[in-house]
Amino acid sequence: MNGEAEKGLSDPEGFANPSRRGFVAGATLGVALASAGVYEVIDKLVTPPERVVSDAGKPLPPEQYAIPTPRLIMDNGTGVAGSNGTIPVLIPPLHNHVITATLKVPANANALQEAQHHLESVIQSLEKRFPPPPGGLGVVIAWGIPYFQQYIPSLGRGSGFFKAGTRYPDYLPVDLMTSKERGHTVYALQDARTYPSDQPPAGFGPVRLEQNHVAVLLRSDSLDNIMEATNVLFGTGSDQAGDLFKVTSIRRGFTGGGHTGQQSLASKLALAAGLPGAKSIPVHAPIFLGFTTTIKSAESSTPVSNLETLPGWTDQWPNGYFKYGTIMPLSHLYSDLATWYGEGRTRSQDFPAYADRLRAMYRPGLSVPEGTVTVDPPVESQDDIFQRVGKTGGYGHNGSMQPTNRLQEATTSNYGETYPVGTPVSNRGDFATLDNPFHYTSDPVGDHYSAQKAAGLHFLIFVPTTETFNRIRLAMDGYYPHGKRVDVSPRSPKAGLNSVVHTTHRQNFLIPPRNRRSFPLAEFLR
């Protein structure tokens, strides 16, 4: 094992001084908020990417979820930036944390409007102290259906957006495309659902479809920045916002670290935690499964994932209340690394070799040099996938979703930008984790919490509508629009990587624009 990793993990739980960041020690939640646990070693193990802070002093974009100046490298196929690199790859912030909560605010207009002003003030104080991510700090506030149902039952005040008396859910963005297809109103924010291949680990029970009011996403190359933001948002001082929330989960994780030529965080931390299969993770791979997932050509630019950008997708153009917002599906998945890397009991029929993993991640028949980490395969059509299934009996994870994750015709956006056929409509924000399943949960029995580290993924993605994600996720299982499906069992080793992924939790959130992120719609209550 890498000696640096051994040294960094000498306090593996990271609770040596849980009160040092201003929380009261002794309470389980206080300890969890104040300590990053095993993730505290990350800044010791990896030198943060060098970033030019070109956005200092500039107005922040109207989208909360946007990273104003993303880091872009040219990858040479090994997961490392180099002068011989040919594949553009986006480098996300090293640290990514999500905190979910229900509200402790009384459900009346005065209390909610006071909370709205207070939370906005707290967030603005952070934005004044830190530059934008990835080098500084990103704060994203997302709201679940229970918030709108329980706290915004109707709008007592009229406005240029809504008539007085508009009731839930009629003020939510409408998914125009899906509404037209189904003959009734479908909203852009929908409850989470399960999918054919969803299967938690043995003994877990069914996938938990969560009912949080709010989720807070924090992103930065600096753990100190994230922990300071956690303190400000969830501490209980007069200039903090913690009295507004009852924290239900803390989800911590990481990504990258290997593109500079160092050993990646996925490799280092999996080895240090003694995870089955850890020795087989490629040394520069940004995630546990060994491939690069942030290829620039596979990610939408920020406006494409907005609610209002693509004509005919929602009703938020030109002046919707949630214009510049997006939808964020959030889930937790375990990764079976032992089976993925050919160390499981079913090695002979699953993924014993690199070629098997390449086929599962991308598509059957793809050929690249052994050990390649960063692959940018050709875009697959739905016909390609069905034909390949007919010839090989299987399909790849990446290829299966492309017909539903990319524009099927050249499209001129509402902003006048023309996007070619094949432009992605989603923007990923997921990150690897050792949480099992969370760093902290208010329901350890229901969530099957364990202190033992486990390979997993906190998956989140930004999409224009919930149904966009549903189409993408169903395609991962071989289900396509208009009732078409491939003849492959969704949990089969021939169905991409579905057989080594175990989903435990799901919930969908609406991310409002930056200027309406704090208790959206509360200003219209009476």
CSV table of C-alpha atoms in Angstrom, one decimal, residues 67-370:
chain,number,residue,atom,x,y,z
A,67,ILE,CA,-19.2,26.1,-12.3
A,68,PRO,CA,-18.2,29.4,-14.0
A,69,THR,CA,-14.8,28.2,-15.2
A,70,PRO,CA,-14.5,24.4,-15.3
A,71,ARG,CA,-11.1,22.8,-15.3
A,72,LEU,CA,-10.4,21.2,-18.7
A,73,ILE,CA,-7.5,18.9,-19.5
A,74,MET,CA,-6.4,16.9,-22.6
A,75,ASP,CA,-6.3,13.3,-21.4
A,76,ASN,CA,-3.9,10.9,-23.1
A,77,GLY,CA,-6.1,7.9,-22.4
A,78,THR,CA,-4.4,6.9,-19.1
A,79,GLY,CA,-6.4,9.4,-17.0
A,80,VAL,CA,-3.5,11.8,-17.0
A,81,ALA,CA,-3.2,15.2,-18.6
A,82,GLY,CA,-0.4,15.5,-21.1
A,83,SER,CA,0.9,17.3,-24.2
A,84,ASN,CA,0.0,14.2,-26.2
A,85,GLY,CA,-3.5,14.2,-24.8
A,86,THR,CA,-6.4,14.1,-27.4
A,87,ILE,CA,-9.5,13.7,-25.2
A,88,PRO,CA,-11.0,16.8,-23.5
A,89,VAL,CA,-11.9,15.9,-20.0
A,90,LEU,CA,-13.6,18.0,-17.3
A,91,ILE,CA,-12.0,17.9,-13.9
A,92,PRO,CA,-14.6,18.3,-11.1
A,93,PRO,CA,-13.8,19.6,-7.6
A,94,LEU,CA,-12.0,17.1,-5.4
A,95,HIS,CA,-14.5,17.4,-2.5
A,96,ASN,CA,-18.3,16.9,-2.9
A,97,HIS,CA,-20.7,16.8,0.0
A,98,VAL,CA,-24.5,16.6,0.1
A,99,ILE,CA,-26.5,17.3,3.3
A,100,THR,CA,-30.2,16.5,3.3
A,101,ALA,CA,-32.7,17.9,5.8
A,102,THR,CA,-36.3,18.4,6.7
A,103,LEU,CA,-37.4,21.8,8.0
A,104,LYS,CA,-38.0,23.0,11.5
A,105,VAL,CA,-39.7,26.2,10.4
A,106,PRO,CA,-43.4,26.7,11.2
A,107,ALA,CA,-45.5,26.4,8.1
A,108,ASN,CA,-46.8,29.9,8.0
A,109,ALA,CA,-46.0,33.0,5.9
A,110,ASN,CA,-44.2,35.1,8.5
A,111,ALA,CA,-41.9,32.3,9.6
A,112,LEU,CA,-41.1,31.1,6.1
A,113,GLN,CA,-40.4,34.7,4.8
A,114,GLU,CA,-38.2,35.3,7.8
A,115,ALA,CA,-36.4,32.0,7.1
A,116,GLN,CA,-36.1,33.0,3.4
A,117,HIS,CA,-34.3,36.2,4.2
A,118,HIS,CA,-32.1,34.6,6.9
A,119,LEU,CA,-30.9,31.7,4.7
A,120,GLU,CA,-30.2,34.0,1.8
A,121,SER,CA,-28.1,36.3,4.0
A,122,VAL,CA,-26.1,33.3,5.3
A,123,ILE,CA,-25.4,32.0,1.7
A,124,GLN,CA,-24.4,35.5,0.5
A,125,SER,CA,-22.0,35.8,3.4
A,126,LEU,CA,-20.3,32.6,2.1
A,127,GLU,CA,-20.2,33.9,-1.5
A,128,LYS,CA,-18.5,37.1,-0.3
A,129,ARG,CA,-15.8,35.0,1.5
A,130,PHE,CA,-15.1,32.4,-1.1
A,131,PRO,CA,-14.6,32.6,-4.9
A,132,PRO,CA,-16.6,30.2,-7.0
A,133,PRO,CA,-15.8,26.6,-7.4
A,134,PRO,CA,-13.8,24.5,-8.1
A,135,GLY,CA,-11.0,26.4,-6.3
A,136,GLY,CA,-13.3,28.3,-3.9
A,137,LEU,CA,-16.8,27.1,-2.9
A,138,GLY,CA,-20.0,26.1,-4.6
A,139,VAL,CA,-23.3,26.1,-2.6
A,140,VAL,CA,-26.4,24.6,-4.3
A,141,ILE,CA,-29.7,24.6,-2.6
A,142,ALA,CA,-32.3,22.1,-4.0
A,143,TRP,CA,-35.9,21.5,-2.9
A,144,GLY,CA,-37.9,18.3,-2.8
A,145,ILE,CA,-41.6,17.8,-3.5
A,146,PRO,CA,-42.4,17.6,0.3
A,147,TYR,CA,-41.3,21.2,0.7
A,148,PHE,CA,-43.7,22.4,-2.0
A,149,GLN,CA,-46.6,20.1,-0.8
A,150,GLN,CA,-46.3,20.9,2.9
A,151,TYR,CA,-45.0,24.5,3.0
A,152,ILE,CA,-46.4,26.1,-0.2
A,153,PRO,CA,-50.0,24.7,-0.5
A,154,SER,CA,-51.2,27.8,-2.3
A,155,LEU,CA,-50.0,31.3,-3.2
A,156,GLY,CA,-51.8,34.0,-1.4
A,157,ARG,CA,-50.3,36.8,-3.4
A,158,GLY,CA,-50.5,37.3,-7.1
A,159,SER,CA,-47.5,38.3,-9.2
A,160,GLY,CA,-46.3,38.5,-12.8
A,161,PHE,CA,-45.6,34.8,-12.5
A,162,PHE,CA,-48.7,33.4,-10.8
A,163,LYS,CA,-52.3,34.3,-10.1
A,164,ALA,CA,-53.3,34.7,-6.4
A,165,GLY,CA,-54.7,31.4,-5.2
A,166,THR,CA,-52.5,29.2,-7.4
A,167,ARG,CA,-52.3,25.9,-5.6
A,168,TYR,CA,-49.7,23.2,-5.5
A,169,PRO,CA,-48.5,21.8,-7.9
A,170,ASP,CA,-49.8,24.3,-10.5
A,171,TYR,CA,-46.9,26.7,-9.9
A,172,LEU,CA,-44.3,24.1,-10.6
A,173,PRO,CA,-42.6,24.0,-14.1
A,174,VAL,CA,-44.6,22.0,-16.6
A,175,ASP,CA,-42.9,19.4,-18.7
A,176,LEU,CA,-44.5,20.3,-22.1
A,177,MET,CA,-43.1,17.5,-24.1
A,178,THR,CA,-44.2,14.7,-21.7
A,179,SER,CA,-47.6,16.4,-21.1
A,180,LYS,CA,-48.2,16.4,-24.9
A,181,GLU,CA,-47.3,12.8,-25.2
A,182,ARG,CA,-49.5,11.7,-22.3
A,183,GLY,CA,-52.4,14.0,-22.8
A,184,HIS,CA,-52.3,15.5,-19.3
A,185,THR,CA,-50.2,17.9,-17.3
A,186,VAL,CA,-46.8,16.4,-16.2
A,187,TYR,CA,-44.5,18.6,-14.1
A,188,ALA,CA,-40.8,18.9,-14.5
A,189,LEU,CA,-40.3,17.8,-10.9
A,190,GLN,CA,-41.7,14.4,-10.1
A,191,ASP,CA,-41.4,12.0,-7.3
A,192,ALA,CA,-38.5,9.5,-7.6
A,193,ARG,CA,-39.3,6.0,-8.8
A,194,THR,CA,-37.5,2.7,-9.1
A,195,TYR,CA,-36.2,1.1,-12.3
A,196,PRO,CA,-36.1,-2.5,-13.5
A,197,SER,CA,-32.5,-3.1,-12.5
A,198,ASP,CA,-32.7,-1.4,-9.1
A,199,GLN,CA,-31.7,-3.9,-6.5
A,200,PRO,CA,-30.3,-3.1,-3.1
A,201,PRO,CA,-27.8,-5.4,-1.4
A,202,ALA,CA,-29.2,-8.6,0.1
A,203,GLY,CA,-31.1,-7.9,3.4
A,204,PHE,CA,-31.5,-4.1,2.7
A,205,GLY,CA,-35.1,-4.2,1.7
A,206,PRO,CA,-36.7,-2.1,-1.1
A,207,VAL,CA,-35.0,1.1,-2.4
A,208,ARG,CA,-35.8,4.0,-0.1
A,209,LEU,CA,-37.6,6.8,-1.9
A,210,GLU,CA,-36.8,9.7,0.3
A,211,GLN,CA,-38.9,12.6,1.4
A,212,ASN,CA,-36.5,15.3,2.3
A,213,HIS,CA,-37.5,19.0,2.1
A,214,VAL,CA,-34.1,20.2,1.0
A,215,ALA,CA,-30.6,19.1,-0.1
A,216,VAL,CA,-27.5,21.2,0.0
A,217,LEU,CA,-24.6,20.4,-2.4
A,218,LEU,CA,-21.2,21.7,-1.4
A,219,ARG,CA,-18.3,21.5,-3.9
A,220,SER,CA,-14.7,22.6,-3.6
A,221,ASP,CA,-11.0,21.6,-4.1
A,222,SER,CA,-10.6,22.6,-0.4
A,223,LEU,CA,-12.1,20.5,2.4
A,224,ASP,CA,-11.6,23.5,4.8
A,225,ASN,CA,-13.9,25.6,2.6
A,226,ILE,CA,-16.6,22.9,2.6
A,227,MET,CA,-16.4,22.4,6.4
A,228,GLU,CA,-16.6,26.1,7.0
A,229,ALA,CA,-19.7,26.3,4.8
A,230,THR,CA,-21.2,23.3,6.7
A,231,ASN,CA,-20.5,25.2,9.9
A,232,VAL,CA,-22.2,28.4,8.6
A,233,LEU,CA,-25.2,26.6,7.1
A,234,PHE,CA,-25.9,24.1,9.9
A,235,GLY,CA,-24.4,25.7,13.0
A,236,THR,CA,-26.8,27.2,15.5
A,237,GLY,CA,-25.3,30.6,16.0
A,238,SER,CA,-27.3,33.8,15.3
A,239,ASP,CA,-25.4,34.3,12.0
A,240,GLN,CA,-25.8,30.6,11.0
A,241,ALA,CA,-28.8,28.7,9.6
A,242,GLY,CA,-28.8,25.4,11.5
A,243,ASP,CA,-32.0,26.3,13.4
A,244,LEU,CA,-33.9,26.0,10.2
A,245,PHE,CA,-33.1,22.4,9.5
A,246,LYS,CA,-33.2,18.9,10.9
A,247,VAL,CA,-30.4,17.1,9.2
A,248,THR,CA,-31.4,13.7,7.9
A,249,SER,CA,-28.2,12.6,6.1
A,250,ILE,CA,-24.6,13.8,5.4
A,251,ARG,CA,-23.1,12.3,2.3
A,252,ARG,CA,-19.4,12.9,1.7
A,253,GLY,CA,-17.2,11.9,-1.1
A,254,PHE,CA,-14.5,12.7,-3.7
A,255,THR,CA,-13.5,12.4,-7.3
A,256,GLY,CA,-10.3,12.6,-9.4
A,257,GLY,CA,-6.9,13.3,-8.0
A,258,GLY,CA,-5.0,11.3,-10.6
A,259,HIS,CA,-5.0,13.5,-13.7
A,260,THR,CA,-1.7,15.1,-12.7
A,261,GLY,CA,0.0,11.8,-12.6
A,262,GLN,CA,-0.5,11.1,-8.9
A,263,GLN,CA,-2.3,8.0,-7.6
A,264,SER,CA,-6.0,8.8,-7.8
A,265,LEU,CA,-8.2,9.2,-4.7
A,266,ALA,CA,-10.3,6.2,-5.8
A,267,SER,CA,-7.2,4.0,-5.8
A,268,LYS,CA,-5.6,5.3,-2.7
A,269,LEU,CA,-8.7,5.4,-0.5
A,270,ALA,CA,-10.0,2.0,-1.6
A,271,LEU,CA,-6.6,0.4,-0.8
A,272,ALA,CA,-6.4,2.2,2.5
A,273,ALA,CA,-9.9,1.0,3.4
A,274,GLY,CA,-9.1,-2.5,2.4
A,275,LEU,CA,-12.0,-2.8,-0.1
A,276,PRO,CA,-12.4,-6.0,-2.0
A,277,GLY,CA,-11.1,-5.4,-5.5
A,278,ALA,CA,-9.2,-2.3,-4.6
A,279,LYS,CA,-5.9,-3.6,-5.9
A,280,SER,CA,-7.3,-3.8,-9.4
A,281,ILE,CA,-8.4,-0.2,-9.6
A,282,PRO,CA,-6.2,1.6,-12.3
A,283,VAL,CA,-3.8,3.9,-10.5
A,284,HIS,CA,-5.1,7.1,-12.2
A,285,ALA,CA,-8.8,6.2,-12.4
A,286,PRO,CA,-11.1,9.0,-11.1
A,287,ILE,CA,-13.8,6.5,-9.9
A,288,PHE,CA,-13.8,3.0,-8.4
A,289,LEU,CA,-15.0,1.3,-11.6
A,290,GLY,CA,-11.8,2.3,-13.4
A,291,PHE,CA,-12.9,4.6,-16.2
A,292,THR,CA,-13.2,8.4,-16.7
A,293,THR,CA,-16.8,9.6,-16.6
A,294,THR,CA,-16.4,13.3,-17.2
A,295,ILE,CA,-15.6,13.3,-21.0
A,296,LYS,CA,-16.4,16.8,-22.2
A,297,SER,CA,-18.3,15.5,-25.3
A,298,ALA,CA,-20.6,13.6,-23.0
A,299,GLU,CA,-21.5,16.5,-20.7
A,300,SER,CA,-24.0,19.3,-21.6
A,301,SER,CA,-22.9,22.9,-21.3
A,302,THR,CA,-24.7,24.6,-18.4
A,303,PRO,CA,-27.6,26.2,-20.3
A,304,VAL,CA,-28.7,23.0,-22.0
A,305,SER,CA,-29.6,21.4,-18.7
A,306,ASN,CA,-31.7,24.4,-17.7
A,307,LEU,CA,-35.4,24.2,-17.5
A,308,GLU,CA,-35.9,27.0,-20.1
A,309,THR,CA,-33.3,26.5,-22.7
A,310,LEU,CA,-34.6,23.8,-25.1
A,311,PRO,CA,-37.8,24.9,-27.0
A,312,GLY,CA,-40.9,23.0,-26.1
A,313,TRP,CA,-39.3,21.2,-23.1
A,314,THR,CA,-40.9,23.2,-20.3
A,315,ASP,CA,-43.0,26.4,-19.8
A,316,GLN,CA,-40.2,28.4,-18.2
A,317,TRP,CA,-39.3,30.4,-21.3
A,318,PRO,CA,-39.2,33.3,-21.5
A,319,ASN,CA,-39.9,34.5,-18.0
A,320,GLY,CA,-40.8,31.6,-15.7
A,321,TYR,CA,-40.2,31.9,-12.0
A,322,PHE,CA,-37.8,28.9,-12.1
A,323,LYS,CA,-35.9,30.1,-15.2
A,324,TYR,CA,-32.2,29.2,-14.9
A,325,GLY,CA,-33.2,26.3,-12.7
A,326,THR,CA,-32.8,22.6,-13.3
A,327,ILE,CA,-33.8,19.2,-11.9
A,328,MET,CA,-31.4,17.1,-9.7
A,329,PRO,CA,-32.1,13.4,-9.2
A,330,LEU,CA,-30.0,12.2,-6.3
A,331,SER,CA,-29.3,8.6,-5.4
A,332,HIS,CA,-26.9,6.3,-3.6
A,333,LEU,CA,-25.4,3.2,-5.1
A,334,TYR,CA,-23.0,0.5,-3.9
A,335,SER,CA,-20.4,-0.8,-6.3
A,336,ASP,CA,-19.4,-4.5,-6.2
A,337,LEU,CA,-15.7,-4.1,-7.0
A,338,ALA,CA,-14.9,-7.8,-6.3
A,339,THR,CA,-17.2,-9.0,-9.1
A,340,TRP,CA,-16.3,-6.1,-11.4
A,341,TYR,CA,-12.6,-6.8,-11.2
A,342,GLY,CA,-13.0,-10.6,-11.5
A,343,GLU,CA,-12.5,-11.4,-7.9
A,344,GLY,CA,-16.0,-12.5,-7.1
A,345,ARG,CA,-17.4,-16.0,-7.0
A,346,THR,CA,-19.0,-15.6,-10.4
A,347,ARG,CA,-15.7,-14.6,-12.1
A,348,SER,CA,-16.0,-17.0,-15.0
A,349,GLN,CA,-19.3,-15.6,-16.3
A,350,ASP,CA,-19.0,-11.9,-15.4
A,351,PHE,CA,-16.0,-9.6,-15.8
A,352,PRO,CA,-12.7,-11.5,-15.5
A,353,ALA,CA,-10.7,-9.3,-17.9
A,354,TYR,CA,-10.3,-5.7,-19.0
A,355,ALA,CA,-12.1,-6.5,-22.3
A,356,ASP,CA,-15.2,-7.6,-20.3
A,357,ARG,CA,-15.2,-4.4,-18.3
A,358,LEU,CA,-14.7,-2.3,-21.5
A,359,ARG,CA,-17.6,-4.0,-23.1
A,360,ALA,CA,-19.8,-3.5,-20.1
A,361,MET,CA,-18.9,0.2,-19.6
A,362,TYR,CA,-19.2,1.2,-23.3
A,363,ARG,CA,-20.4,-1.4,-25.8
A,364,PRO,CA,-19.6,-4.8,-27.2
A,365,GLY,CA,-17.0,-4.8,-30.0
A,366,LEU,CA,-15.1,-1.7,-28.8
A,367,SER,CA,-11.4,-2.1,-29.0
A,368,VAL,CA,-8.8,0.1,-27.2
A,369,PRO,CA,-5.4,-0.7,-25.8
A,370,GLU,CA,-5.5,-2.8,-22.6
